[in-house]
Amino acid sequence: MSNKVLVVGSGAIGGFYGALLAKAGADVTMTCRSDFETVKRRGFRIDSRELGSWRFFPRRLVQRSGEYGGEPDFLLLCTKVKPDLDRAELIRDAVGPNTAIVFIQNGIDIEAELQAAFPDNELISGLAFVCCNRIAPGEIQHLAYGRLLLGNMPSGVSDKTRRLADLYRTSGIEAETCEDIVGGRWQKCVWNAPFNPLSVLSGGLATQTILQNQESLVRRIMTEVQAIAEAAGHPLPADIIERNIAMTRSMPPYKTSMLLDFETGQSMETEAILGNTVRAAERLGLDVPCLQSLYALMRLREQQSATGLGGKHPSHN
Amino acid sequence: MSNKVLVVGSGAIGGFYGALLAKAGADVTMTCRSDFETVKRRGFRIDSRELGSWRFFPRRLVQRSGEYGGEPDFLLLCTKVKPDLDRAELIRDAVGPNTAIVFIQNGIDIEAELQAAFPDNELISGLAFVCCNRIAPGEIQHLAYGRLLLGNMPSGVSDKTRRLADLYRTSGIEAETCEDIVGGRWQKCVWNAPFNPLSVLSGGLATQTILQNQESLVRRIMTEVQAIAEAAGHPLPADIIERNIAMTRSMPPYKTSMLLDFETGQSMETEAILGNTVRAAERLGLDVPCLQSLYALMRLREQQSATGLGGKHPSHN
């Protein structure tokens, strides 16, 4: 059984989950843009507390998906989801009729773009519960967790999805399939929606500090997400908030991915994580004032970063 | 009729409103701490677009209110209202039995501290609608507006309050008395509650930019303030929000006082402007999710500034 994989996006997520598939015996090609020269010379280095450290040389390294040539069984899309990136365009040249498109990405309602562009392809939605960092070109540090949740869009679990989960289990991480992956995406949103924006808007606080100081706001945002998920037909487990609070307490103090993007001057996943969540609430007629406030504030923050204002204005008492 | 005035707090507000009283013929003593030496040598310089420019040498300059000696008819308290400043302590040594304490300060529920410390003194609450800056020690730039609203606590207008308003009108600015100055304070809060925190949390945007980009959030916060004021027994004019929106549109792009404090590393009036507003809502049983979110975020921002965190944390996807 052929397991030809093309990974698009070679940051922390793409590098880590691509390396694991190679470890499990798959035929893995990586696309790599900015880090191409370094990775070509030295491969990826995965440094994992749980899985050990190893160097990963992909079967092939390409700069654009179009260079792949053949038809991958799985195309793993592992970029961030940002308005300035056309994800369909990024993978179009490598998608064949039998390619399953697997997107391991954060956010709510991020599949429509792919469904519209590739209506006849199998679409597998993936959620990574992992702490990992790209600390230098081709160098990925895996700090904790790693669990992958996989399911087909709009629902169900195909044989190919099971095969992919098996490969990941072989590689040494937890991988589960899920009949309602859209619900799974909402579950992840319960954590992402508060902690990602709060980490940026607080000026860079770690998740634990946020929780220690403003737990009631965190809970209220989580409750709003839970209400949207329920209204959208994906009721979440009753203890989802308690579990997320407990998990965050026991985590080492993390910087969120949004905060890292902010600090390095990159665009953030504001729309995928927060904007689409607020828009889902609006479509469903739900009032979510805390999420709306956070979203509006993030937009202002982005506005400020974009214009680099800071000129001298007079003050108003 | 004696108009002996002691001004405590010689920033933009104290300097400007103290200089105006001297201009109107009052006997004005200023307290001055950090700028004492400069002001002693050169006086205050007031540079006003509307009122012209002049140098103001107070009758006396002291470093602490206790040095005043006699009993002022009016003690003008013009500091910022911050948890780390004991305002009663600051003025205690200069308050005589016939001293009217006038506080020209921002915030909600900021009078209790003064009422408790000076239960037998007349207490005059003042609101300054003004754009002015302290641009250097003793140098005050008056950019726009200047209207002063004065009224007695808990309500009403005394002869002394009228006298003070007359003095200000003589000096060339608008001054009005108000039977319900607590309601006036809520009116000012309609502007302060959104724009002060949003300017900080957005990373430094000017008021017009905030309004242009997130008008609906601004309106929603204003609506929450209006509801609290009404529940507190101070219903605001029906068009208060429209007036504030229109006024902000027509203002030059200002930096709020909270933003200036933030940028210069000083503590902010978060509690006076936002914390007390949220607590008033809680006492009255009102849900104000946007104000609560802003308040929680400001507390996180202050937490971050206080600890100067920013250490290297691992990232979480």
XYZ file of C-alpha atoms in Angstrom:
634
model
C 0.000 0.000 0.000
C 1.549 3.261 -1.122
C 1.884 6.076 1.349
C 3.261 8.895 -0.720
C 3.072 12.105 1.254
C 3.704 15.688 0.284
C 3.959 18.124 3.191
C 3.303 21.792 2.399
C 4.500 24.144 5.101
C 7.726 23.295 6.891
C 7.381 25.198 10.117
C 7.106 23.516 13.489
C 3.899 21.634 12.642
C 4.835 20.555 9.115
C 8.352 19.566 10.095
C 7.254 17.613 13.138
C 4.294 15.776 11.607
C 6.170 15.183 8.353
C 9.144 13.719 10.184
C 6.862 11.384 12.123
C 5.334 9.975 8.935
C 8.804 9.295 7.547
C 9.685 7.613 10.837
C 6.659 5.348 10.323
C 7.866 4.356 6.862
C 5.961 6.702 4.573
C 7.511 8.211 1.454
C 7.686 11.857 2.519
C 8.459 14.877 0.357
C 8.678 18.239 2.055
C 8.166 21.657 0.514
C 10.405 24.251 1.996
C 10.743 27.856 0.972
C 12.707 30.082 3.299
C 14.682 27.246 4.921
C 15.318 25.339 1.665
C 19.108 25.693 1.493
C 19.684 24.816 5.132
C 17.362 21.814 5.072
C 18.835 20.562 1.791
C 22.259 20.519 3.391
C 21.451 19.242 6.854
C 17.882 17.923 6.803
C 15.508 18.674 9.642
C 16.575 18.166 13.205
C 13.782 17.047 15.515
C 14.551 17.426 19.163
C 11.816 15.802 21.226
C 11.704 15.288 24.959
C 9.497 12.224 24.595
C 10.544 10.752 21.267
C 14.257 11.452 21.338
C 16.259 13.440 18.853
C 16.886 12.598 15.245
C 17.735 14.086 11.914
C 15.143 13.755 9.177
C 16.111 13.820 5.514
C 12.915 13.799 3.444
C 12.869 11.562 0.365
C 12.680 14.745 -1.687
C 12.814 18.396 -0.888
C 10.993 20.844 -3.164
C 10.428 24.560 -3.081
C 6.916 24.558 -4.513
C 4.235 21.900 -4.530
C 4.196 21.975 -8.353
C 7.684 20.457 -8.406
C 6.376 17.273 -6.846
C 5.488 15.742 -10.205
C 3.517 12.635 -9.253
C 0.308 12.326 -7.289
C 0.648 12.113 -3.498
C -1.715 9.847 -1.556
C -1.748 12.440 1.196
C -1.065 16.123 0.893
C -0.459 17.531 4.371
C -1.178 21.243 4.514
C 0.530 22.655 7.628
C 0.788 26.401 7.081
C -0.828 28.954 9.326
C -4.243 30.130 8.127
C -3.995 33.776 7.226
C -5.945 36.043 4.907
C -2.836 36.855 2.885
C -2.183 33.198 2.032
C -4.194 31.445 -0.703
C -4.056 27.871 0.555
C -5.777 26.359 -2.485
C -3.335 28.052 -4.815
C -0.428 26.836 -2.725
C -1.271 23.163 -3.198
C -3.208 23.116 -6.482
C -0.375 21.872 -8.707
C 0.224 18.800 -6.572
C -3.345 17.636 -5.967
C -4.336 14.627 -8.112
C -7.732 12.929 -8.286
C -6.794 10.421 -5.571
C -4.992 12.825 -3.287
C -6.476 13.165 0.181
C -5.934 16.711 1.396
C -5.089 16.737 5.088
C -5.037 20.147 6.742
C -3.407 20.253 10.171
C -4.272 23.821 10.997
C -5.946 25.956 13.609
C -9.237 27.708 13.236
C -12.954 27.547 12.672
C -14.623 27.308 9.253
C -11.298 27.109 7.475
C -12.326 24.228 5.190
C -14.697 26.076 2.848
C -11.844 27.449 0.760
C -10.451 23.944 0.221
C -13.837 22.328 -0.350
C -14.627 24.894 -3.031
C -11.295 24.481 -4.796
C -11.172 20.673 -4.605
C -14.796 19.490 -4.487
C -13.949 15.945 -5.610
C -11.055 15.279 -3.263
C -11.175 13.602 0.091
C -10.679 16.236 2.740
C -9.232 15.240 6.110
C -9.300 17.744 8.923
C -6.523 17.448 11.492
C -6.050 18.991 14.899
C -2.663 18.966 16.579
C -2.530 19.166 20.355
C 1.149 19.821 20.616
C 3.758 22.184 21.941
C 6.514 22.563 19.416
C 8.705 25.323 18.102
C 10.774 26.008 15.038
C 13.815 27.396 16.827
C 16.038 27.816 13.753
C 15.857 26.897 10.049
C 15.097 23.169 9.941
C 15.339 22.842 13.727
C 12.212 21.794 15.528
C 11.875 21.459 19.236
C 9.064 19.233 20.449
C 8.277 20.113 24.038
C 5.104 18.349 25.042
C 1.996 16.552 23.883
C 1.618 15.651 20.209
C -1.816 14.081 19.950
C -3.416 14.280 16.563
C -7.148 14.169 15.984
C -8.235 13.269 12.439
C -11.595 13.082 10.720
C -13.155 13.579 7.320
C -15.046 16.623 6.188
C -17.888 17.171 6.660
C -17.981 14.163 9.007
C -17.107 10.487 9.257
C -13.830 8.577 9.112
C -12.567 7.034 5.873
C -10.138 4.133 5.427
C -7.480 6.581 4.366
C -7.990 8.604 7.529
C -7.591 5.428 9.617
C -4.456 4.573 7.656
C -3.001 7.983 8.442
C -3.846 7.643 12.139
C -2.183 4.193 12.138
C 0.968 5.638 10.638
C 1.098 8.263 13.374
C 0.575 5.714 16.121
C 3.406 3.666 14.603
C 5.606 6.744 14.803
C 5.054 6.964 18.551
C 2.398 9.626 19.123
C -1.227 9.444 20.042
C -3.518 9.666 17.045
C -7.268 9.334 17.109
C -9.991 9.456 14.552
C -13.165 11.352 15.177
C -16.562 11.042 13.495
C -17.358 14.715 14.115
C -14.113 16.537 13.443
C -15.920 19.872 13.134
C -16.949 19.394 16.767
C -13.312 18.588 17.517
C -12.323 21.866 15.925
C -14.755 23.672 18.228
C -13.208 21.858 21.182
C -9.815 23.199 20.271
C -11.309 26.644 19.804
C -12.338 26.601 23.476
C -8.660 26.957 24.330
C -7.481 28.982 21.355
C -10.141 31.694 21.453
C -9.203 33.020 24.887
C -5.502 32.304 25.185
C -4.225 33.345 21.783
C -5.691 36.869 21.768
C -5.216 37.426 25.510
C -1.532 36.618 25.205
C -1.121 39.303 22.543
C -3.411 41.929 24.068
C -1.871 41.552 27.515
C 1.457 42.500 26.021
C 2.943 39.023 26.105
C 1.796 37.154 29.184
C 2.142 33.391 29.326
C -0.980 31.247 29.514
C -0.622 30.401 33.191
C -0.250 34.013 34.213
C -3.341 34.935 32.231
C -5.280 32.172 33.944
C -4.006 33.046 37.399
C -5.028 36.684 37.028
C -8.190 36.688 34.933
C -9.719 33.256 35.161
C -13.269 34.588 35.066
C -12.702 36.295 31.710
C -11.112 33.120 30.351
C -14.101 31.086 31.513
C -16.554 33.531 30.066
C -14.894 33.443 26.649
C -14.833 29.640 26.776
C -18.529 29.627 27.666
C -19.286 31.783 24.629
C -17.387 29.366 22.374
C -19.239 26.436 23.896
C -22.575 28.139 23.178
C -21.660 28.765 19.537
C -20.529 25.158 19.072
C -23.791 23.918 20.514
C -25.871 26.231 18.331
C -23.825 25.073 15.336
C -24.858 21.487 16.031
C -21.675 20.350 17.760
C -22.429 20.243 21.488
C -19.194 19.929 23.447
C -18.625 17.706 26.484
C -20.103 19.247 29.649
C -16.709 19.346 31.345
C -14.860 20.890 28.388
C -14.161 24.150 30.214
C -12.987 22.501 33.431
C -10.714 20.249 31.421
C -9.190 23.168 29.551
C -8.671 25.144 32.742
C -7.044 22.179 34.474
C -4.886 21.429 31.429
C -3.696 25.025 31.224
C -2.845 25.036 34.932
C -0.701 21.949 34.544
C 1.035 23.142 31.390
C 4.387 24.839 31.638
C 3.977 28.588 31.003
C 3.563 28.812 27.247
C 3.639 31.549 24.737
C 0.810 31.021 22.279
C 1.467 30.712 18.553
C -0.334 34.004 18.005
C 1.966 35.735 20.441
C 5.021 34.284 18.714
C 3.731 35.552 15.370
C 3.081 38.948 16.911
C 6.510 39.158 18.471
C 8.235 38.217 15.251
C 6.221 40.774 13.301
C 4.260 38.214 11.307
C 0.560 38.337 10.568
C -1.600 36.442 13.031
C -4.355 33.828 12.779
C -6.888 36.350 14.058
C -9.471 35.604 11.384
C -9.165 31.816 11.526
C -9.316 31.628 15.306
C -11.414 34.615 16.316
C -13.010 36.296 13.301
C -14.611 33.124 11.963
C -15.809 32.236 15.455
C -17.516 35.614 15.869
C -19.015 35.373 12.381
C -20.375 31.894 13.176
C -22.061 33.380 16.258
C -23.543 36.192 14.176
C -24.923 33.745 11.619
C -26.493 31.759 14.439
C -27.937 34.848 16.093
C -25.856 34.500 19.254
C -24.536 37.454 21.211
C -20.891 36.883 22.189
C -19.752 40.216 23.646
C -16.434 38.999 25.055
C -15.383 37.326 21.815
C -16.517 40.404 19.891
C -14.508 42.661 22.163
C -11.409 40.506 21.769
C -11.860 40.368 18.020
C -12.303 44.135 17.731
C -9.230 44.662 19.906
C -7.148 42.267 17.842
C -8.193 44.101 14.691
C -7.125 47.392 16.286
C -3.826 45.828 17.342
C -3.249 44.617 13.784
C -4.199 48.028 12.473
C -1.624 49.581 14.746
C 1.074 47.124 13.692
C 0.261 47.636 10.021
C 0.441 51.403 10.083
C 3.204 51.575 12.637
C 1.541 54.661 14.051
C 2.962 56.163 17.167
C 3.361 59.688 15.936
C 3.020 62.454 18.438
C -0.583 63.225 19.189
C -1.739 65.759 21.721
C -3.347 64.363 24.836
C -6.919 64.526 25.981
C -7.749 64.578 29.645
C -14.020 88.406 49.214
C -10.943 86.303 49.636
C -10.087 83.776 46.997
C -7.103 82.017 48.421
C -6.369 78.935 46.382
C -3.955 76.074 46.901
C -3.458 73.823 43.887
C -2.147 70.328 44.585
C -0.820 68.575 41.516
C 1.042 70.650 38.966
C 0.715 68.581 35.832
C -1.215 69.729 32.785
C -4.541 70.029 34.605
C -3.266 71.647 37.801
C -0.981 74.034 35.968
C -3.623 75.083 33.470
C -6.545 75.505 35.867
C -4.318 77.087 38.509
C -2.945 79.621 36.037
C -6.463 80.537 34.949
C -7.517 81.323 38.532
C -4.497 83.596 38.944
C -5.401 85.241 35.647
C -8.849 85.954 37.135
C -7.303 87.615 40.171
C -7.242 84.830 42.741
C -4.378 84.382 45.197
C -2.906 81.127 43.898
C -0.296 78.937 45.562
C 0.929 75.923 43.651
C 2.453 72.749 45.063
C 5.098 71.351 42.860
C 7.275 68.332 43.484
C 9.313 67.065 40.569
C 9.290 70.362 38.673
C 9.868 72.572 41.723
C 13.297 73.984 40.824
C 12.379 74.764 37.233
C 9.090 76.409 38.131
C 10.671 78.413 40.944
C 13.130 79.859 38.459
C 10.906 80.385 35.466
C 7.291 79.977 36.575
C 4.821 78.067 34.471
C 4.533 78.743 30.793
C 1.020 78.331 29.424
C 0.833 78.089 25.678
C -2.791 78.181 24.570
C -4.152 78.355 21.061
C -7.287 80.109 22.210
C -6.146 82.118 25.214
C -2.705 83.145 24.077
C 0.602 82.438 25.767
C 1.736 83.727 29.114
C 4.057 83.008 31.966
C 2.443 82.312 35.310
C 4.307 82.939 38.562
C 2.164 81.668 41.434
C 1.964 83.852 44.544
C 3.795 81.095 46.345
C 5.329 77.823 45.308
C 5.521 74.992 47.843
C 6.676 71.431 47.682
C 4.094 69.937 50.039
C 0.618 71.119 50.956
C 1.691 71.329 54.641
C 3.983 74.248 53.820
C 0.994 76.360 52.894
C 0.481 77.583 56.434
C -2.870 79.380 56.296
C -6.258 78.096 55.299
C -7.115 78.178 51.608
C -10.678 78.995 50.526
C -10.308 76.480 47.747
C -7.988 73.511 47.605
C -7.804 72.279 44.020
C -6.778 68.648 43.831
C -5.571 67.949 40.300
C -3.508 64.764 40.481
C -4.343 61.599 38.593
C -6.400 59.121 40.638
C -4.294 56.031 41.162
C -4.307 53.301 43.793
C -0.746 54.091 44.824
C -1.593 57.710 45.716
C -3.322 58.568 49.009
C -5.149 61.732 47.986
C -6.469 62.535 51.483
C -2.974 62.270 52.921
C -1.628 64.513 50.196
C -3.867 67.448 51.136
C -4.628 66.840 54.829
C -2.161 69.372 56.238
C -3.628 72.236 54.238
C -7.343 71.616 54.726
C -8.950 74.006 57.230
C -12.561 74.024 58.458
C -13.626 76.488 55.762
C -11.647 74.998 52.915
C -13.703 73.778 49.982
C -11.999 70.781 48.441
C -12.289 70.880 44.658
C -11.186 67.760 42.827
C -10.695 68.151 39.103
C -10.048 64.534 38.312
C -11.223 61.696 36.127
C -13.143 58.670 37.268
C -16.214 57.194 38.848
C -16.801 56.867 42.611
C -13.567 58.679 43.422
C -15.101 60.945 46.069
C -15.650 58.407 48.871
C -12.024 58.620 49.980
C -12.265 62.402 50.336
C -15.716 62.369 51.931
C -14.487 59.921 54.546
C -11.359 61.897 55.341
C -13.026 65.335 55.374
C -16.657 64.750 56.359
C -17.210 68.361 57.430
C -15.696 70.081 54.412
C -17.489 71.275 51.354
C -16.613 68.978 48.481
C -16.762 70.283 44.922
C -16.479 67.820 42.077
C -14.967 69.141 38.867
C -14.790 67.760 35.376
C -12.412 69.182 32.835
C -13.240 68.816 29.154
C -9.905 69.848 27.831
C -6.986 68.827 25.694
C -3.781 69.900 27.314
C -0.307 68.501 27.799
C 2.608 69.021 30.120
C 5.334 69.037 27.481
C 8.258 69.874 29.783
C 8.714 70.854 33.454
C 6.415 73.851 33.990
C 5.431 73.990 30.337
C 1.808 73.401 29.528
C 0.352 73.304 26.089
C -3.372 73.943 25.840
C -4.642 72.568 22.561
C -8.407 72.649 22.608
C -11.538 72.934 24.704
C -11.254 73.815 28.376
C -14.808 73.695 29.668
C -15.136 73.035 33.358
C -18.202 71.508 34.963
C -18.550 72.051 38.705
C -21.002 70.833 41.306
C -21.182 69.932 44.958
C -21.102 66.448 46.382
C -23.422 64.662 46.683
C -25.479 67.144 44.647
C -26.449 70.779 44.400
C -24.490 73.960 43.766
C -23.198 76.140 46.628
C -22.316 79.835 46.576
C -18.684 78.923 46.681
C -19.055 76.676 43.651
C -20.729 79.543 41.784
C -17.904 81.841 42.817
C -15.350 79.407 41.449
C -17.240 79.080 38.169
C -17.387 82.889 37.931
C -13.640 83.106 38.400
C -13.109 80.647 35.575
C -15.443 82.506 33.260
C -13.542 85.702 34.060
C -10.349 83.930 33.053
C -11.756 83.224 29.601
C -12.976 79.647 29.602
C -16.409 78.096 29.738
C -17.428 77.080 33.239
C -20.771 75.667 34.215
C -22.328 74.524 37.436
C -24.347 71.379 37.595
C -26.919 70.238 40.169
C -26.104 66.565 39.536
C -22.352 66.452 39.159
C -22.303 62.688 39.732
C -24.402 62.408 36.583
C -21.880 64.703 34.906
C -19.143 62.335 35.938
C -21.027 59.461 34.278
C -21.341 61.571 31.132
C -17.609 61.956 30.985
C -17.199 58.234 31.617
C -19.110 57.562 28.385
C -16.056 58.839 26.535
C -13.319 57.761 28.912
C -14.395 54.141 29.386
C -13.961 53.143 25.749
C -11.219 55.416 24.480
C -8.713 55.301 27.322
C -8.375 51.502 27.509
C -8.764 50.962 23.751
C -5.915 53.359 23.081
C -3.629 51.327 25.336
C -4.810 47.855 24.332
C -4.622 48.657 20.625
C -0.959 49.402 21.074
C -1.275 53.154 20.818
C -3.937 54.113 18.318
C -5.381 57.613 18.330
C -9.047 58.094 19.147
C -10.150 58.776 15.577
C -8.473 55.648 14.257
C -10.155 53.575 16.955
C -13.513 55.050 16.029
C -12.991 54.604 12.303
C -12.118 50.952 12.701
C -14.229 49.653 15.581
C -17.143 52.016 16.008
C -19.522 49.238 17.010
C -17.346 48.196 19.946
C -17.045 51.833 21.034
C -20.823 52.228 20.886
C -21.410 49.046 22.778
C -19.095 50.102 25.610
C -20.787 53.509 25.715
C -24.176 51.791 25.895
C -23.006 49.740 28.869
C -21.857 52.901 30.675
C -25.163 54.582 29.920
C -27.040 51.628 31.423
C -24.966 51.735 34.615
C -25.500 55.484 34.988
C -29.220 55.020 34.588
C -29.348 52.185 37.111
C -27.300 54.340 39.488
C -29.971 57.029 39.350
C -28.252 59.358 36.882
C -29.971 58.850 33.531
C -27.938 60.438 30.758
C -29.286 62.466 27.831
C -30.739 60.223 25.125
C -28.279 61.510 22.542
C -25.195 61.180 24.747
C -23.641 58.462 22.597
C -24.265 60.239 19.306
C -22.797 63.416 20.744
C -19.667 61.627 21.929
C -19.228 59.876 18.595
C -19.647 63.133 16.678
C -17.308 64.975 19.057
C -14.622 62.307 18.681
C -14.922 62.429 14.888
C -14.385 66.173 14.875
C -11.483 66.128 17.335
C -7.943 66.097 16.054
C -6.454 62.611 16.541
C -5.654 62.493 20.247
C -3.665 60.254 22.430
C -5.623 59.600 25.610
C -4.168 60.413 29.009
C -4.081 56.702 29.816
C -2.019 56.036 26.735
C 0.398 58.825 27.637
C 0.795 57.335 31.118
C 1.340 53.919 29.601
C 3.917 55.156 27.132
C 5.851 56.985 29.808
C 5.838 53.941 32.072
C 3.580 55.482 34.698
C 0.691 53.764 36.417
C -2.676 54.316 34.785
C -6.130 55.434 35.967
C -7.490 51.954 35.258
C -9.291 51.642 38.587
C -10.760 55.160 38.627
C -12.040 54.997 35.068
C -12.745 51.322 34.470
C -12.522 49.311 37.686
C -14.938 51.515 39.621
C -17.326 51.528 36.670
C -17.357 47.733 36.520
C -17.784 47.513 40.288
C -20.718 49.922 40.146
C -22.336 47.646 37.566
C -21.760 44.627 39.778
C -23.321 46.352 42.779
C -26.334 47.236 40.644
C -26.624 43.720 39.252
C -25.882 44.737 35.658
C -23.971 42.575 33.227
C -21.412 44.642 31.312
C -19.353 42.093 29.376
C -17.472 44.552 27.185
C -16.425 46.735 30.121
C -15.473 43.624 32.070
C -13.377 42.354 29.182
C -11.613 45.694 28.841
C -11.009 45.875 32.568
C -9.624 42.329 32.708
C -7.380 43.095 29.757
C -6.111 46.315 31.318
C -5.307 44.407 34.502
C -3.365 41.857 32.461
C -1.561 44.662 30.628
C -0.621 46.225 33.965
C 0.457 42.842 35.268
C 2.706 42.461 32.264
C 4.201 45.932 32.694
C 4.763 45.353 36.406
C 6.580 42.077 36.048
C 8.303 42.999 32.820
C 7.890 39.402 31.762
C 8.933 38.441 28.303
C 11.162 35.550 29.135
C 11.452 32.772 26.650
C 8.511 30.437 26.843
C 7.964 27.506 24.549
C 5.102 27.837 22.089
C 1.809 26.032 21.960
C 0.102 25.333 18.681
